[in-house]
XYZ file of C-alpha atoms in Angstrom:
680
model
C -18.953 -28.559 81.810
C -18.626 -25.111 80.200
C -15.834 -22.681 81.236
C -16.919 -19.728 83.159
C -15.638 -16.404 82.129
C -15.641 -12.913 83.669
C -15.568 -9.585 81.977
C -16.841 -6.156 82.963
C -18.541 -7.435 86.122
C -20.456 -10.166 84.168
C -20.487 -13.773 84.879
C -21.548 -15.791 81.756
C -21.298 -19.346 80.497
C -19.205 -19.579 77.430
C -22.049 -21.585 75.669
C -24.158 -18.356 75.737
C -27.271 -20.720 76.376
C -28.383 -18.622 79.239
C -28.666 -14.878 80.046
C -25.390 -13.568 81.518
C -25.246 -13.210 85.226
C -23.792 -10.238 87.165
C -21.251 -10.422 90.099
C -22.935 -9.595 93.410
C -20.832 -6.559 93.787
C -21.804 -5.338 90.508
C -25.620 -5.709 91.490
C -24.973 -3.927 94.720
C -23.249 -1.052 92.615
C -26.451 -1.125 90.512
C -28.661 -0.485 93.617
C -26.453 2.510 94.667
C -26.952 4.134 91.202
C -30.893 4.175 91.702
C -32.544 6.954 93.559
C -33.567 4.574 96.430
C -31.615 3.950 99.749
C -30.071 0.541 99.093
C -30.010 -0.170 102.927
C -33.690 0.178 103.003
C -34.469 -3.361 101.564
C -31.251 -4.843 103.092
C -30.169 -3.421 106.471
C -26.607 -5.072 106.195
C -26.090 -3.565 102.685
C -23.165 -1.510 103.588
C -21.500 -4.132 105.830
C -21.708 -6.812 102.974
C -20.382 -4.450 100.233
C -17.071 -4.056 101.778
C -16.608 -7.710 102.012
C -17.128 -7.878 98.190
C -13.897 -7.669 95.943
C -14.170 -4.229 94.426
C -14.666 -4.015 90.697
C -12.969 -0.735 89.950
C -13.523 -0.799 86.322
C -17.249 -1.353 86.595
C -17.841 1.357 89.211
C -15.829 4.026 87.531
C -17.526 3.373 84.208
C -20.920 3.505 85.550
C -20.128 6.985 87.174
C -18.572 8.245 83.906
C -21.711 6.901 81.989
C -23.941 9.371 83.744
C -24.445 12.927 82.848
C -24.304 15.650 85.411
C -28.040 15.814 86.041
C -28.312 11.965 86.532
C -25.451 12.030 88.892
C -27.137 14.853 90.816
C -30.241 12.520 91.337
C -28.179 9.840 93.136
C -25.943 12.255 95.101
C -27.557 11.145 98.553
C -26.312 7.684 97.629
C -23.038 8.669 96.527
C -22.623 10.642 99.793
C -23.817 7.624 101.560
C -21.142 5.395 99.828
C -18.549 7.921 100.688
C -19.298 8.174 104.353
C -19.505 4.429 104.600
C -16.126 3.929 102.996
C -14.720 6.254 105.668
C -16.569 4.293 108.481
C -15.131 1.223 107.092
C -11.615 2.510 107.338
C -11.851 2.154 110.997
C -12.804 -1.600 110.739
C -10.692 -4.442 112.270
C -10.733 -6.621 109.089
C -8.056 -5.470 106.484
C -10.110 -6.839 103.701
C -12.913 -4.177 104.344
C -10.339 -1.395 104.775
C -8.680 -2.317 101.479
C -11.977 -2.502 99.832
C -12.981 0.771 101.162
C -9.948 2.348 99.918
C -10.111 1.154 96.555
C -13.850 2.105 96.448
C -13.019 5.846 97.475
C -10.187 5.872 94.777
C -12.946 4.888 92.069
C -15.520 7.265 93.571
C -13.008 10.226 93.386
C -11.718 9.458 89.974
C -15.291 8.745 88.458
C -16.899 11.854 90.099
C -13.971 13.870 88.851
C -14.485 12.765 85.189
C -17.949 14.339 85.400
C -16.804 17.578 86.963
C -13.902 18.482 84.814
C -15.453 21.684 83.651
C -16.796 22.753 86.961
C -15.193 23.841 90.244
C -13.747 21.645 93.060
C -16.700 22.606 95.457
C -19.015 20.525 93.117
C -16.618 17.436 93.584
C -16.960 17.868 97.348
C -20.621 18.305 97.278
C -21.161 15.325 95.136
C -18.799 13.069 97.110
C -19.688 14.065 100.715
C -22.179 16.975 100.575
C -21.322 20.643 101.907
C -22.928 20.193 105.346
C -20.904 17.165 106.239
C -17.771 17.761 104.341
C -15.668 19.175 107.241
C -16.437 16.226 109.643
C -16.165 13.494 106.906
C -12.747 14.762 105.608
C -11.541 15.107 108.992
C -12.502 11.589 109.821
C -10.858 10.454 106.276
C -7.634 12.018 107.075
C -7.367 10.777 110.624
C -8.074 7.333 109.351
C -5.462 7.462 106.683
C -2.816 9.136 109.153
C -3.553 6.002 111.353
C -3.244 3.534 108.752
C 0.076 5.211 107.545
C 1.552 5.158 110.895
C 0.324 1.924 112.192
C 2.706 -1.257 112.437
C 0.243 -2.970 110.119
C 0.075 -4.030 106.388
C 2.225 -2.539 103.941
C -0.271 -3.379 101.511
C -2.728 -0.955 103.288
C -0.040 1.786 103.565
C 0.502 1.588 99.828
C -3.240 2.047 99.052
C -3.475 4.908 101.502
C -0.678 6.581 99.597
C -2.325 5.765 96.260
C -5.759 7.276 97.567
C -3.736 10.451 98.744
C -2.351 10.842 95.491
C -5.511 10.353 93.694
C -6.906 13.227 96.083
C -4.145 15.607 95.370
C -3.990 15.100 91.507
C -8.001 15.180 90.861
C -7.488 18.490 89.054
C -4.745 19.467 86.553
C -3.939 22.613 88.544
C -3.626 21.295 92.062
C -4.169 24.908 93.488
C -7.754 24.700 92.117
C -8.487 21.555 94.111
C -10.501 22.664 96.985
C -10.409 19.177 98.394
C -6.895 19.729 99.390
C -8.075 22.429 101.918
C -9.063 19.419 104.103
C -5.510 17.829 103.584
C -3.985 21.136 104.606
C -6.163 21.518 107.663
C -5.736 17.709 108.621
C -2.010 17.564 108.185
C -0.357 14.218 107.345
C 3.212 15.339 107.096
C 4.350 13.450 110.136
C 2.881 10.385 108.820
C 4.815 10.961 105.643
C 7.976 11.609 107.542
C 7.504 8.538 109.618
C 7.304 6.476 106.418
C 10.512 7.740 105.038
C 12.244 7.383 108.419
C 11.479 3.595 108.579
C 13.732 1.425 106.235
C 11.056 -0.947 105.455
C 8.373 1.709 104.759
C 10.958 3.676 102.862
C 11.843 0.813 100.504
C 8.139 -0.010 99.951
C 6.511 3.502 99.771
C 9.226 6.137 99.828
C 8.572 6.977 95.997
C 4.996 7.681 96.529
C 5.454 9.410 99.811
C 8.110 11.834 98.344
C 5.886 12.601 95.293
C 3.024 13.239 97.474
C 5.157 15.642 99.739
C 6.442 17.369 96.707
C 2.697 18.055 95.532
C 1.309 19.060 98.709
C 4.071 21.618 99.254
C 2.997 23.158 95.926
C -0.720 23.981 96.798
C -1.241 27.656 96.731
C 2.481 28.038 97.954
C 2.254 31.780 96.754
C -1.342 32.649 98.104
C -1.594 31.266 101.595
C 0.158 29.750 104.440
C 0.858 25.940 103.276
C 1.576 23.981 106.737
C 3.587 21.400 104.550
C 6.026 24.064 103.514
C 6.210 25.298 107.076
C 6.781 21.933 108.543
C 9.507 20.942 105.898
C 11.352 24.133 106.637
C 11.863 23.271 110.305
C 12.551 19.686 110.087
C 15.872 19.433 112.007
C 19.226 17.931 111.435
C 18.665 14.790 112.665
C 15.412 14.222 110.908
C 16.574 15.309 107.487
C 18.620 12.161 106.614
C 15.230 10.569 105.831
C 14.886 12.765 102.755
C 17.827 10.733 101.251
C 14.807 8.516 100.061
C 14.645 10.917 97.152
C 17.164 8.816 95.253
C 17.171 5.354 94.272
C 20.311 3.685 93.399
C 22.088 5.104 90.443
C 23.495 2.570 88.139
C 26.789 4.020 86.555
C 26.758 3.324 82.933
C 30.285 4.251 82.572
C 31.354 1.618 84.997
C 28.911 -1.049 84.098
C 31.744 -3.305 82.799
C 33.156 -3.333 86.233
C 31.239 -6.474 87.171
C 27.794 -4.436 87.670
C 29.215 -1.560 89.417
C 26.604 0.343 91.275
C 26.927 3.725 93.349
C 25.595 2.571 96.744
C 23.163 5.122 98.059
C 22.155 4.384 101.542
C 18.618 2.868 101.728
C 17.255 4.827 98.839
C 14.013 4.651 96.768
C 12.551 6.491 93.954
C 13.302 6.234 90.376
C 15.695 8.771 89.160
C 18.503 7.041 87.471
C 17.864 4.357 85.026
C 20.481 4.221 82.041
C 19.539 2.552 78.677
C 21.625 0.006 77.042
C 22.259 2.256 74.012
C 25.842 3.422 73.280
C 24.572 6.974 73.892
C 23.831 7.254 77.632
C 20.076 8.026 78.452
C 18.351 8.502 81.685
C 14.655 8.464 82.241
C 13.969 11.934 83.785
C 11.811 12.198 86.995
C 10.413 15.700 87.480
C 8.571 14.524 90.474
C 11.500 13.387 92.443
C 13.701 16.332 91.212
C 10.963 18.726 92.517
C 11.045 17.028 95.873
C 14.765 17.356 95.933
C 14.470 21.125 95.093
C 11.842 21.762 97.875
C 14.052 19.929 100.367
C 17.144 22.034 99.387
C 15.195 25.254 98.810
C 13.000 25.243 102.025
C 15.382 23.513 104.546
C 19.133 24.319 104.476
C 19.618 21.651 106.930
C 19.242 19.280 103.978
C 22.595 20.494 102.717
C 24.033 18.403 105.559
C 22.422 15.311 104.145
C 23.618 16.012 100.685
C 27.147 16.178 101.740
C 27.124 12.899 104.139
C 29.481 10.448 102.838
C 29.222 6.824 102.469
C 31.343 4.176 100.656
C 30.935 3.202 97.152
C 30.911 -0.372 96.423
C 30.831 -3.119 93.693
C 27.549 -5.060 94.074
C 26.474 -8.133 92.093
C 22.899 -7.625 90.917
C 20.207 -9.247 93.414
C 16.668 -9.533 92.369
C 14.304 -7.323 94.225
C 11.211 -8.672 95.843
C 8.658 -9.188 93.298
C 6.366 -6.335 92.547
C 2.849 -6.544 90.702
C 3.399 -5.909 87.007
C 2.264 -2.273 86.172
C 3.122 -0.121 83.247
C 6.214 2.109 84.205
C 6.706 5.291 82.493
C 9.535 8.168 83.028
C 6.798 10.249 85.207
C 4.761 7.434 86.528
C 4.375 6.873 90.246
C 5.367 3.136 90.076
C 9.081 2.870 90.426
C 10.734 0.191 88.512
C 12.164 -2.451 90.803
C 15.940 -2.369 91.412
C 18.354 -3.653 93.972
C 17.988 -2.223 97.472
C 21.128 -2.276 99.556
C 20.990 -2.525 103.219
C 23.339 -0.535 105.250
C 24.565 -3.845 106.763
C 26.054 -4.631 103.413
C 28.113 -1.443 103.224
C 31.769 -2.320 103.005
C 33.922 -0.933 106.061
C 37.182 -1.053 104.197
C 38.864 2.236 104.773
C 40.500 2.217 101.221
C 37.098 2.142 99.588
C 36.360 5.491 97.724
C 33.495 7.265 99.321
C 30.502 9.003 97.756
C 27.495 11.123 98.715
C 24.323 12.090 97.417
C 25.710 15.348 96.101
C 27.911 13.467 93.819
C 25.145 11.032 92.619
C 23.058 14.300 91.962
C 26.053 15.926 89.930
C 26.522 12.520 87.861
C 22.729 12.548 87.229
C 22.813 16.212 86.175
C 25.644 15.640 83.793
C 23.508 13.047 82.020
C 20.190 14.723 82.045
C 21.721 18.285 80.924
C 23.155 16.597 77.735
C 19.911 16.660 75.875
C 17.644 19.667 76.197
C 15.722 19.112 72.943
C 12.822 17.169 74.706
C 10.667 19.366 76.877
C 10.905 17.059 79.914
C 14.561 17.069 79.616
C 14.750 20.970 79.450
C 12.611 20.991 82.608
C 14.761 18.477 84.306
C 17.935 20.302 83.205
C 16.578 23.646 84.490
C 15.517 21.993 87.802
C 18.917 20.593 88.336
C 20.594 24.110 87.612
C 18.001 25.710 90.060
C 19.120 23.278 92.623
C 22.609 23.917 92.071
C 21.895 27.731 92.330
C 20.545 27.271 95.822
C 23.546 25.156 96.817
C 25.783 27.808 95.404
C 24.286 30.554 97.494
C 24.442 28.620 100.755
C 27.205 29.547 103.180
C 27.429 25.738 104.733
C 27.280 24.100 101.199
C 30.005 26.314 99.901
C 32.110 25.664 102.920
C 31.823 21.862 102.246
C 32.050 22.201 98.497
C 35.642 24.152 98.894
C 36.885 22.078 101.892
C 40.485 21.109 100.903
C 40.125 18.166 103.314
C 37.062 16.547 101.756
C 38.155 15.262 98.227
C 36.307 13.030 95.870
C 36.466 11.565 92.349
C 33.459 12.528 90.409
C 32.974 10.798 87.159
C 30.738 13.185 85.194
C 29.434 12.162 81.970
C 30.949 13.960 79.091
C 29.081 14.110 75.724
C 31.086 12.484 72.998
C 32.522 15.081 70.704
C 34.695 14.677 67.584
C 37.200 17.357 68.573
C 38.191 16.012 72.052
C 39.390 12.766 73.499
C 37.353 10.701 75.744
C 38.991 11.364 79.348
C 40.380 8.109 81.183
C 38.154 7.604 83.904
C 40.863 5.956 85.962
C 42.979 9.012 86.089
C 40.377 11.042 87.777
C 41.754 13.249 90.337
C 40.568 13.599 93.939
C 39.500 17.168 94.484
C 37.160 19.387 96.551
C 33.499 18.878 95.134
C 33.327 22.542 93.778
C 35.652 21.405 90.930
C 32.997 18.877 89.876
C 30.539 21.604 89.977
C 32.727 23.642 87.880
C 33.536 20.920 85.483
C 29.653 20.464 85.007
C 29.207 24.113 84.199
C 32.198 24.050 81.744
C 30.607 20.869 80.281
C 27.283 22.549 79.724
C 28.733 25.478 78.115
C 30.927 23.830 75.703
C 28.135 21.118 74.398
C 25.066 23.423 73.967
C 26.180 25.859 71.458
C 23.494 25.084 68.861
C 20.705 26.516 66.749
C 18.034 25.805 69.473
C 20.027 27.907 71.915
C 19.230 27.109 75.590
C 19.493 30.744 76.723
C 17.905 30.405 80.206
C 20.183 27.245 80.881
C 23.330 29.402 80.046
C 22.379 32.254 82.171
C 21.880 29.966 84.961
C 25.366 28.353 84.417
C 26.968 31.506 84.488
C 25.280 32.571 87.623
C 26.412 29.438 89.318
C 29.981 29.966 88.283
C 29.593 33.784 89.533
C 28.140 32.633 93.077
C 31.085 30.159 93.350
C 33.752 32.867 92.619
C 31.827 35.417 95.048
C 32.407 32.799 97.948
C 35.890 32.379 96.944
C 36.595 36.099 96.705
C 34.956 36.699 99.989
C 36.650 33.810 101.969
C 39.934 34.005 100.179
C 39.683 30.318 99.025
C 42.501 29.675 96.673
C 41.275 26.777 94.593
C 43.591 24.595 92.579
C 41.346 24.325 89.480
C 42.254 24.332 85.827
C 40.707 27.794 85.346
C 42.074 27.958 81.724
C 39.306 25.469 80.747
C 36.517 27.846 82.189
C 38.273 30.740 80.357
C 38.411 28.823 77.131
C 34.765 27.861 77.235
C 33.692 31.462 78.278
C 35.470 32.813 75.142
C 34.277 30.240 72.703
C 30.726 31.070 73.937
C 31.288 34.691 73.190
C 32.642 33.698 69.820
C 29.420 31.667 69.220
C 26.975 34.573 70.125
C 28.812 36.779 67.776
C 28.939 34.137 64.918
C 25.219 33.568 65.286
C 24.159 37.138 66.067
C 21.354 37.480 63.605
C 19.729 34.155 64.348
C 20.046 34.550 67.959
C 18.761 38.081 68.202
C 15.602 37.089 66.576
C 14.705 35.232 69.783
C 17.105 36.171 72.579
C 18.701 39.257 74.230
C 22.235 37.770 73.684
C 23.607 41.004 75.349
C 22.533 39.895 78.961
C 24.577 36.824 78.543
C 27.590 38.284 76.990
C 27.488 40.838 79.980
C 27.538 38.249 82.398
C 30.490 36.337 80.570
C 32.432 39.607 80.426
C 31.701 40.306 84.076
C 33.262 37.072 84.972
C 36.406 37.936 83.250
C 36.293 41.220 85.214
C 35.870 39.314 88.639
C 39.035 37.438 87.701
C 40.883 40.630 86.640
C 39.836 42.808 89.612
C 39.923 40.063 92.297
C 41.894 37.093 90.920
C 44.790 37.827 93.248
C 42.417 37.052 96.227
C 41.307 33.639 95.104
C 43.490 32.391 92.158
C 45.927 29.653 93.566
C 49.243 31.034 92.524
C 50.527 34.445 90.866
C 51.201 32.471 87.821
C 47.560 31.631 87.469
C 47.100 35.250 87.244
C 49.667 35.648 84.677
C 47.841 32.714 82.546
C 44.547 34.888 82.988
C 46.323 37.804 81.209
C 48.004 35.322 78.514
C 44.527 33.948 77.649
C 42.923 37.285 77.202
C 45.856 38.433 74.862
C 45.960 35.251 73.032
C 42.404 35.384 72.318
C 42.211 39.105 71.993
C 40.558 38.871 68.585
C 37.376 37.545 69.935
C 37.201 40.515 72.558
C 37.868 42.984 69.726
C 35.094 41.502 67.567
C 32.645 41.743 70.538
C 33.587 45.228 71.018
C 32.956 46.200 67.332
C 29.787 44.487 67.385
C 28.340 46.053 70.586
C 29.679 49.341 69.531
C 27.787 49.182 66.176
C 24.550 48.062 67.948
C 24.867 50.610 70.724
C 25.318 53.638 68.432
C 22.179 52.676 66.542
C 18.721 53.534 67.978
C 17.305 49.937 68.007
C 15.836 47.833 70.927
C 19.270 46.431 71.765
C 20.902 49.844 72.386
C 20.989 49.889 76.102
C 22.072 46.283 76.625
C 24.563 46.412 73.938
C 26.060 49.830 75.566
C 26.436 47.861 78.933
C 28.528 45.510 77.395
C 30.708 48.197 75.785
C 31.284 49.753 79.390
C 31.985 46.283 80.791
C 34.903 45.525 78.250
C 36.869 48.628 79.287
C 39.384 46.597 81.427
C 39.843 43.836 78.984
C 40.447 46.303 76.253
C 42.973 48.155 78.411
C 44.900 44.834 79.157
C 44.957 44.132 75.245
C 45.785 47.590 74.191
C 48.731 47.722 76.876
C 50.376 44.374 76.451
C 49.981 43.674 72.512
C 52.426 46.607 71.616
C 54.853 45.401 74.273
C 54.727 41.952 72.890
C 55.200 43.205 69.341
C 58.208 45.276 70.516
C 59.637 42.465 72.310
C 59.383 40.237 69.222
C 60.836 42.827 66.992
C 63.870 43.593 69.259
C 64.723 39.943 69.725
C 63.882 39.123 66.066
C 61.452 36.464 66.901
C 58.401 35.820 64.570
C 56.275 33.940 66.965
C 56.763 34.183 70.657
C 56.511 31.067 72.959
C 54.168 31.085 75.962
C 56.891 31.685 78.304
C 58.078 34.578 76.375
C 54.682 36.132 76.367
C 54.306 35.605 80.145
C 57.655 37.210 80.807
C 56.487 40.371 78.846
C 53.208 40.344 81.030
C 54.975 40.073 84.231
C 57.616 42.756 83.443
C 54.832 45.129 82.313
C 52.109 45.032 85.222
C 53.504 48.173 86.899
C 52.498 50.435 83.980
C 48.989 48.969 83.269
C 46.082 51.308 84.533
C 42.654 49.564 85.134
C 39.365 51.170 86.108
C 37.648 49.980 89.408
C 34.252 48.557 88.459
C 31.582 48.073 91.107
C 29.263 45.520 91.963
C 31.342 42.663 90.437
C 30.911 40.685 93.728
C 27.558 41.367 94.322
C 24.545 39.058 92.923
C 20.758 38.978 93.027
C 19.735 35.936 95.439
C 17.614 33.289 93.992
C 13.832 34.079 94.362
C 11.160 31.626 93.435
C 8.044 33.544 93.964
C 9.045 36.482 91.736
C 11.149 34.915 89.081
C 10.221 31.135 88.531
C 6.560 30.891 89.789
C 5.350 30.226 86.015
C 7.903 27.576 85.592
C 6.850 25.641 89.003
C 3.103 26.057 88.143
C 3.595 24.448 84.816
C 5.871 21.880 86.199
C 3.574 20.752 88.993
C 0.671 20.661 86.570
C 2.710 18.469 84.282
C 3.718 16.183 87.208
C -0.022 16.256 88.491
C -1.288 14.996 85.279
C 1.342 12.321 84.849
C 0.796 11.004 88.501
C -2.871 10.702 87.674
C -2.388 8.877 84.473
C -0.111 6.335 85.865
C -1.845 5.629 89.394
C -2.434 1.980 89.533
C -5.119 0.940 92.256
C -5.084 -2.598 91.161
C -1.465 -3.272 92.070
C -2.781 -5.540 94.789
C -4.589 -8.372 93.441
C -7.236 -10.190 95.612
C -4.985 -13.330 95.900
C -2.036 -11.297 97.317
C -4.372 -9.679 99.953
C -5.908 -13.217 100.980
C -2.542 -14.310 101.384
C -1.517 -11.325 103.550
C -4.828 -11.224 105.511
C -5.304 -15.041 105.683
C -8.155 -15.102 108.167
C -11.416 -12.993 108.332
C -12.938 -13.693 111.616
């Protein structure tokens, strides 16, 4: 007997002896694509349709094949199909509900393909009709809300989220998607929260739920009151723990040799951390998840407490995850790759086990993502990491936690391999307050990104984060035991780089803004160091470092003086640096003659560090410095005025990628039939 094959909605004998036969569902679709009402000749048409396995490819293809005029002719039937889909969502039989959800996905995507050049109102009219839109969309959102909150099938919840993601990303710019007005009016925020608060649902659907929430929060966020922003900003302390689902397990490449060491992130989903097997560490960036983390930190400062919650780290043998239907996985896709899921019951209770928290995981992730800023997605992710750290550095509670001397952690940041420095031995990592790891991360960035394609914006953010942390230390008189010399050295080398590449950099950037910020960090140490440096000798070391590297400050002064005396475009910013250097120059000009005199009197050609420090200590009294205002003041982070364009472009990029990678056929008919074994 000839083998039967199936393709594009056709059933045909492989012998090709007879005319190909169409599947029944395809014949029914064809009836919808006529101007006649299909239920006239068959009153049970709609009832039967939702018992048929959906042919997504055929239905979408049929819609795409029509031009705008042809589509308008069958608008009534499209409206009718859309409405019957919504009705079917209330059916008892899960198969009908699944088929209705998949049909809605195909309809929304298919109609959108025709309406790319026109406004969202046309999409609404084509799908439901203006006159019925409000009621239909209310019913649709209520049905989706019920399905997401019900005890029932995880497969149904998955499809509901896919449908919502389809609705949200139907346009590149989500703020032009007028369908979303109905998603605002009929909020599903509580349903998303419920998914994230259930361990099972969180594991199965947390990724899609978080991406959906991140996108909904960004709908017309600057133009009108967005209920998702309002609700996210007032989620209380107790409920914020669910937002831990932003992260999946992070596989620490550096510790992979330790029998598959994993950082245990309690009950997390998402796909942030995936390291390649290459020698050079590499991570897939996921802008959607980073955006969600940013919104949580920015809108709800309660979330800082979640970032800080500790849990034990552990070694874990690799356990295969439950099978997931094979779908293409891309860095920005909505389908998370399978990975191990650790239940809280598996966490060790040994008091000696090193503890960790979400903030440590984020810092480790940032240290990898911020390495490579040449790729646009990496640059966006690096910027987003720094914006998140900016929000944290401004937060009073976060700072109290970061600087708490009783809360010490080992943070194994990734350090870029560089010829002129040895690889640090990870085993010797000290236990320190978390702010030390933040400062280490900033120093690491400063040292490793002095290159031709200079990431000026990221450097400015780095210096701002350091400044905000210093302002907190000065205000609260926190004496942090940190190797400040590494920071001072990195900052001086940065100034050196700016001067060496003056011509090339000035063609693209105002390097004087960055130079001023760096000089003012030194001014902050000079003016207020006695209130936050750990010991008097730390203050002496600061002076020693300025004197030792005085040539760089002298060169900087010569450069800014030259430019500020010319009538060019950089006159004003350069003159600000000239004024800011007054105290640094006073220190150099005061101590250098004293050091030379000491060397001459004692017949020493080159003084040791201790001898220089002795000269410094004995000559403080005669040093005169000018009081500089505003060193401990900073402009608070403002998204709307400074970052709106960045977030608009970022959300656009995420929306396009989510749409591109949505997979509605992840649920095969066989899996569904197995799950819903009886249709009565």
